XYZ file of C-alpha atoms in Angstrom:
313
model
C 0.000 0.000 0.000
C 1.436 3.462 -0.946
C 2.630 5.670 1.859
C 0.665 8.887 2.567
C 3.706 10.917 1.453
C 3.754 9.110 -1.884
C 0.054 9.793 -2.400
C 0.476 13.489 -1.612
C 3.497 13.671 -3.935
C 1.503 12.044 -6.754
C -1.407 14.434 -6.230
C 0.977 17.399 -6.271
C 2.581 16.240 -9.519
C -0.868 15.757 -11.086
C -1.963 19.230 -9.992
C 1.210 20.822 -11.400
C 0.727 18.940 -14.655
C -2.848 20.238 -15.011
C -1.661 23.783 -14.206
C 1.054 23.479 -16.849
C -1.469 22.509 -19.523
C -3.826 25.321 -18.499
C -1.009 27.869 -18.768
C 0.059 26.441 -22.124
C -3.508 26.626 -23.412
C -3.754 30.261 -22.353
C -0.481 31.000 -24.133
C -1.806 29.402 -27.340
C -5.177 31.145 -27.082
C -4.488 34.764 -26.094
C -7.006 36.757 -24.098
C -9.498 33.974 -23.435
C -10.637 35.539 -20.154
C -11.215 39.162 -21.213
C -13.535 38.934 -24.194
C -16.608 41.128 -23.720
C -19.643 40.098 -25.726
C -22.702 42.050 -26.819
C -25.828 41.595 -28.930
C -27.320 43.842 -31.595
C -31.063 43.760 -31.002
C -32.176 44.592 -34.526
C -34.998 42.475 -35.953
C -33.644 42.945 -39.477
C -30.048 41.883 -38.752
C -30.666 38.141 -38.632
C -27.742 36.602 -40.558
C -24.778 38.877 -40.007
C -22.172 37.864 -42.555
C -19.885 40.896 -42.681
C -18.770 43.618 -40.273
C -16.401 46.577 -40.576
C -15.303 49.381 -38.274
C -16.326 52.961 -38.973
C -13.463 55.300 -39.838
C -15.554 58.346 -38.908
C -17.133 57.424 -35.575
C -15.152 55.822 -32.778
C -16.604 52.534 -31.459
C -19.112 52.307 -34.310
C -19.468 49.476 -36.815
C -21.272 48.541 -40.020
C -22.714 45.105 -40.786
C -24.830 43.324 -43.384
C -26.871 40.166 -43.723
C -26.117 37.065 -45.753
C -28.125 36.205 -48.890
C -31.855 36.868 -48.921
C -31.790 40.496 -47.796
C -31.920 43.729 -49.766
C -28.813 45.828 -50.401
C -28.406 47.545 -47.030
C -26.055 47.984 -44.095
C -26.733 48.501 -40.406
C -24.750 50.786 -38.121
C -24.388 50.105 -34.389
C -22.130 51.070 -31.514
C -20.008 48.909 -29.208
C -22.952 48.363 -26.849
C -25.157 46.959 -29.629
C -27.333 50.052 -30.006
C -28.490 50.421 -33.613
C -27.726 53.814 -35.150
C -29.143 53.675 -38.671
C -29.954 51.561 -41.697
C -28.045 52.475 -44.846
C -29.724 51.484 -48.107
C -27.392 51.221 -51.096
C -29.277 52.649 -54.075
C -29.076 50.496 -57.217
C -27.333 47.551 -55.567
C -28.325 43.920 -55.802
C -27.700 41.504 -52.963
C -27.318 38.037 -54.438
C -25.018 36.810 -51.665
C -23.277 39.516 -49.630
C -20.564 37.750 -47.626
C -18.002 40.229 -46.319
C -17.204 43.909 -46.098
C -14.279 46.183 -45.279
C -13.734 49.843 -44.546
C -10.831 52.134 -45.307
C -9.908 55.782 -45.630
C -7.573 57.763 -47.833
C -6.938 61.408 -48.639
C -10.328 61.662 -50.378
C -12.500 60.336 -47.529
C -13.817 57.260 -45.699
C -15.305 54.345 -47.606
C -17.198 51.080 -47.185
C -16.549 48.132 -49.488
C -19.223 45.411 -49.707
C -18.499 42.011 -51.249
C -21.330 40.271 -53.125
C -18.954 37.342 -53.600
C -20.841 34.293 -52.297
C -21.562 31.452 -54.712
C -22.397 28.205 -52.894
C -23.054 26.306 -56.123
C -20.070 27.951 -57.886
C -22.148 28.943 -60.909
C -22.061 32.763 -61.012
C -20.438 34.247 -64.147
C -19.146 37.191 -62.116
C -19.133 38.641 -58.602
C -19.772 42.228 -57.523
C -18.052 44.489 -55.022
C -19.633 47.851 -54.156
C -17.783 50.962 -53.019
C -19.756 53.648 -51.159
C -18.752 56.699 -49.168
C -19.254 56.240 -45.445
C -22.092 58.524 -44.291
C -21.247 61.283 -41.831
C -24.812 61.937 -40.664
C -26.454 59.011 -38.860
C -29.328 60.863 -37.220
C -32.116 59.421 -39.394
C -33.273 55.809 -38.864
C -32.986 55.111 -42.611
C -30.538 56.837 -44.924
C -29.478 56.229 -48.533
C -26.169 56.118 -50.353
C -25.342 55.981 -54.039
C -22.797 53.515 -55.367
C -19.504 55.298 -55.942
C -18.004 52.357 -57.813
C -19.233 48.891 -58.793
C -16.510 46.329 -59.457
C -17.753 43.406 -61.579
C -15.215 40.628 -61.146
C -14.546 37.421 -63.059
C -12.389 34.438 -62.130
C -10.407 33.464 -65.200
C -10.369 29.820 -64.043
C -14.147 29.630 -63.517
C -16.541 30.488 -60.652
C -15.548 30.199 -56.990
C -17.390 30.608 -53.709
C -15.838 33.182 -51.372
C -16.781 34.699 -48.035
C -13.548 36.505 -47.140
C -12.551 39.919 -48.498
C -10.074 42.514 -47.235
C -8.698 45.798 -48.509
C -5.106 46.927 -48.131
C -5.475 50.687 -48.367
C -1.701 51.180 -48.280
C -1.276 49.407 -51.630
C -4.869 49.957 -52.910
C -5.607 46.310 -53.581
C -8.636 44.267 -52.513
C -8.035 40.603 -51.667
C -10.555 37.757 -51.933
C -9.990 34.348 -50.345
C -12.117 31.426 -51.518
C -13.986 29.038 -49.234
C -14.862 25.775 -51.049
C -11.631 24.928 -52.831
C -9.396 22.078 -51.655
C -6.998 24.799 -50.489
C -8.227 28.415 -50.151
C -7.223 30.437 -53.206
C -6.117 34.063 -52.950
C -7.110 36.621 -55.595
C -6.893 40.391 -55.814
C -7.955 43.413 -57.856
C -7.066 47.098 -57.796
C -9.277 49.778 -56.295
C -8.204 51.858 -59.292
C -9.161 49.311 -61.969
C -10.630 50.744 -65.170
C -14.256 51.665 -64.592
C -17.128 50.252 -66.643
C -15.460 46.975 -67.627
C -15.355 43.433 -66.264
C -12.285 43.049 -64.057
C -10.326 39.777 -64.257
C -9.247 38.766 -60.764
C -5.519 38.231 -60.401
C -4.890 34.722 -59.012
C -1.987 34.798 -56.560
C -1.841 31.255 -55.188
C -3.121 28.833 -52.551
C -3.060 29.366 -48.803
C -1.731 26.304 -46.941
C -1.069 27.650 -43.454
C -4.347 27.007 -41.593
C -4.244 25.774 -38.887
C -0.465 25.606 -39.525
C 1.878 24.624 -42.318
C 2.480 21.247 -40.715
C -1.175 20.491 -39.962
C -2.794 21.912 -43.080
C -4.928 19.432 -45.007
C -6.916 19.656 -48.203
C -10.677 19.719 -47.778
C -13.130 18.124 -50.171
C -13.396 20.234 -53.314
C -16.732 22.047 -53.172
C -17.197 21.307 -49.475
C -16.446 23.178 -46.274
C -14.629 22.410 -43.051
C -13.890 24.049 -39.713
C -10.906 25.717 -41.387
C -12.852 27.262 -44.279
C -12.368 31.065 -44.409
C -15.527 33.043 -43.602
C -14.003 36.539 -43.269
C -10.722 38.361 -43.682
C -9.391 41.765 -42.692
C -6.160 43.749 -43.007
C -5.312 46.454 -40.479
C -4.913 50.085 -41.506
C -1.108 49.848 -41.323
C -1.082 47.036 -43.865
C 1.099 44.744 -41.762
C -1.332 42.460 -39.887
C -4.054 40.294 -41.424
C -6.697 38.179 -39.751
C -8.541 35.248 -41.295
C -11.755 34.096 -39.620
C -12.789 30.459 -39.959
C -15.707 28.634 -38.418
C -13.492 27.430 -35.570
C -10.701 29.966 -35.090
C -9.382 33.369 -36.068
C -5.761 33.403 -37.262
C -3.307 36.304 -37.353
C -0.475 36.811 -39.825
C 2.342 39.356 -39.944
C 3.614 40.848 -43.210
C 7.209 41.990 -43.259
C 8.430 44.989 -45.231
C 8.259 44.355 -49.017
C 6.646 40.953 -48.466
C 3.611 39.946 -50.535
C 0.374 38.976 -48.815
C 0.572 35.570 -50.496
C 3.901 34.906 -48.778
C 2.754 36.438 -45.485
C -0.419 34.346 -45.358
C 1.515 31.182 -46.132
C 3.640 31.504 -43.010
C 2.498 29.842 -39.808
C -0.011 32.141 -38.048
C 1.707 33.994 -35.239
C -1.436 33.798 -33.077
C -4.833 32.134 -32.942
C -8.065 32.937 -31.105
C -10.733 30.267 -30.740
C -14.158 31.416 -31.905
C -16.570 30.855 -29.037
C -19.582 32.152 -30.957
C -21.773 29.818 -32.970
C -21.042 30.017 -36.723
C -18.481 32.831 -36.755
C -18.924 34.539 -40.124
C -17.492 38.043 -39.734
C -14.591 39.932 -38.238
C -12.845 43.292 -38.215
C -10.165 45.291 -36.475
C -11.340 48.221 -34.383
C -10.514 51.689 -35.667
C -7.294 51.889 -33.630
C -6.338 48.290 -34.451
C -5.920 47.312 -30.801
C -8.896 44.940 -30.738
C -10.728 42.640 -33.086
C -14.475 42.101 -33.244
C -15.804 38.688 -34.277
C -19.479 38.217 -35.140
C -21.796 35.280 -35.771
C -25.011 34.642 -37.617
C -28.289 34.289 -35.756
C -30.749 36.551 -33.978
C -29.890 38.565 -32.069
C -26.583 39.140 -33.816
C -23.821 38.311 -31.323
C -20.337 39.851 -31.356
C -17.274 39.457 -29.180
C -14.206 41.644 -28.652
C -10.678 40.321 -28.182
C -7.383 42.116 -27.806
C -5.396 41.976 -31.031
C -2.621 39.451 -30.286
C 0.692 41.298 -30.127
C 3.234 40.196 -32.697
C 6.460 39.331 -30.798
C 8.587 41.955 -32.562
C 5.909 44.644 -32.642
C 6.299 47.503 -30.157
C 2.742 48.867 -30.355
């Protein structure tokens, strides 16, 4: 029969082992304890598929529904209070899947991606550019389309739910969802107006969940690692990719392409605790990320942006 001292020693070792694994898990999943959550109680926002931070109002955000809704956005603050509904005049909404926001010397803009194609049959996809409204006092406001980008995949239709704009280089990136390996495409914000725009295919992304653990998914199917949203911070050096299970963060070095940056091992990962995470954005200052899920009410959760080891701020 074991001595009492041996039993106590075994219990102590077991307790230290459990503590070690808990600490390791917290290191792998940053900020799991401080992640405030809120709901947007808006009866019309039922399938939130895209979200983007306002570049005019601090702690304000824009969001849109998945397929089945009209061409409109909803504005709300960081408590979930709805500000206004923005109707995009002349837009169609076949399958809005993601959106981004950016600003340049000419103003602040919202970019909406009608890029979903579950059956992979659409001859082209649309992306809408509108100026971000400055006056949100009315419950319903309207905006005209500043630019409509009609995009074609030269290798045939693809389904995509992830779109991000790099305002520093003026390119918009689209990451596909249902390919064996997600495929990265891009087009220029300054592409010739009034013509179909061929998307520039850059390559496959094989770094989720890591280079070593990446596996092909069934062509045409989805998995827990399928991209559902993407965003690039305003500095153009950090990207996040949202999947159904996790959100991954990638660092781009000076003069490095986004294809190369996104094919490195993610430097951080946050587990998505919300059901069916379909949207994500950086806050205006880039210090936090906001992840959202479909359903009613629309649920969103803040997390601190994981700090890249060599980044000072």
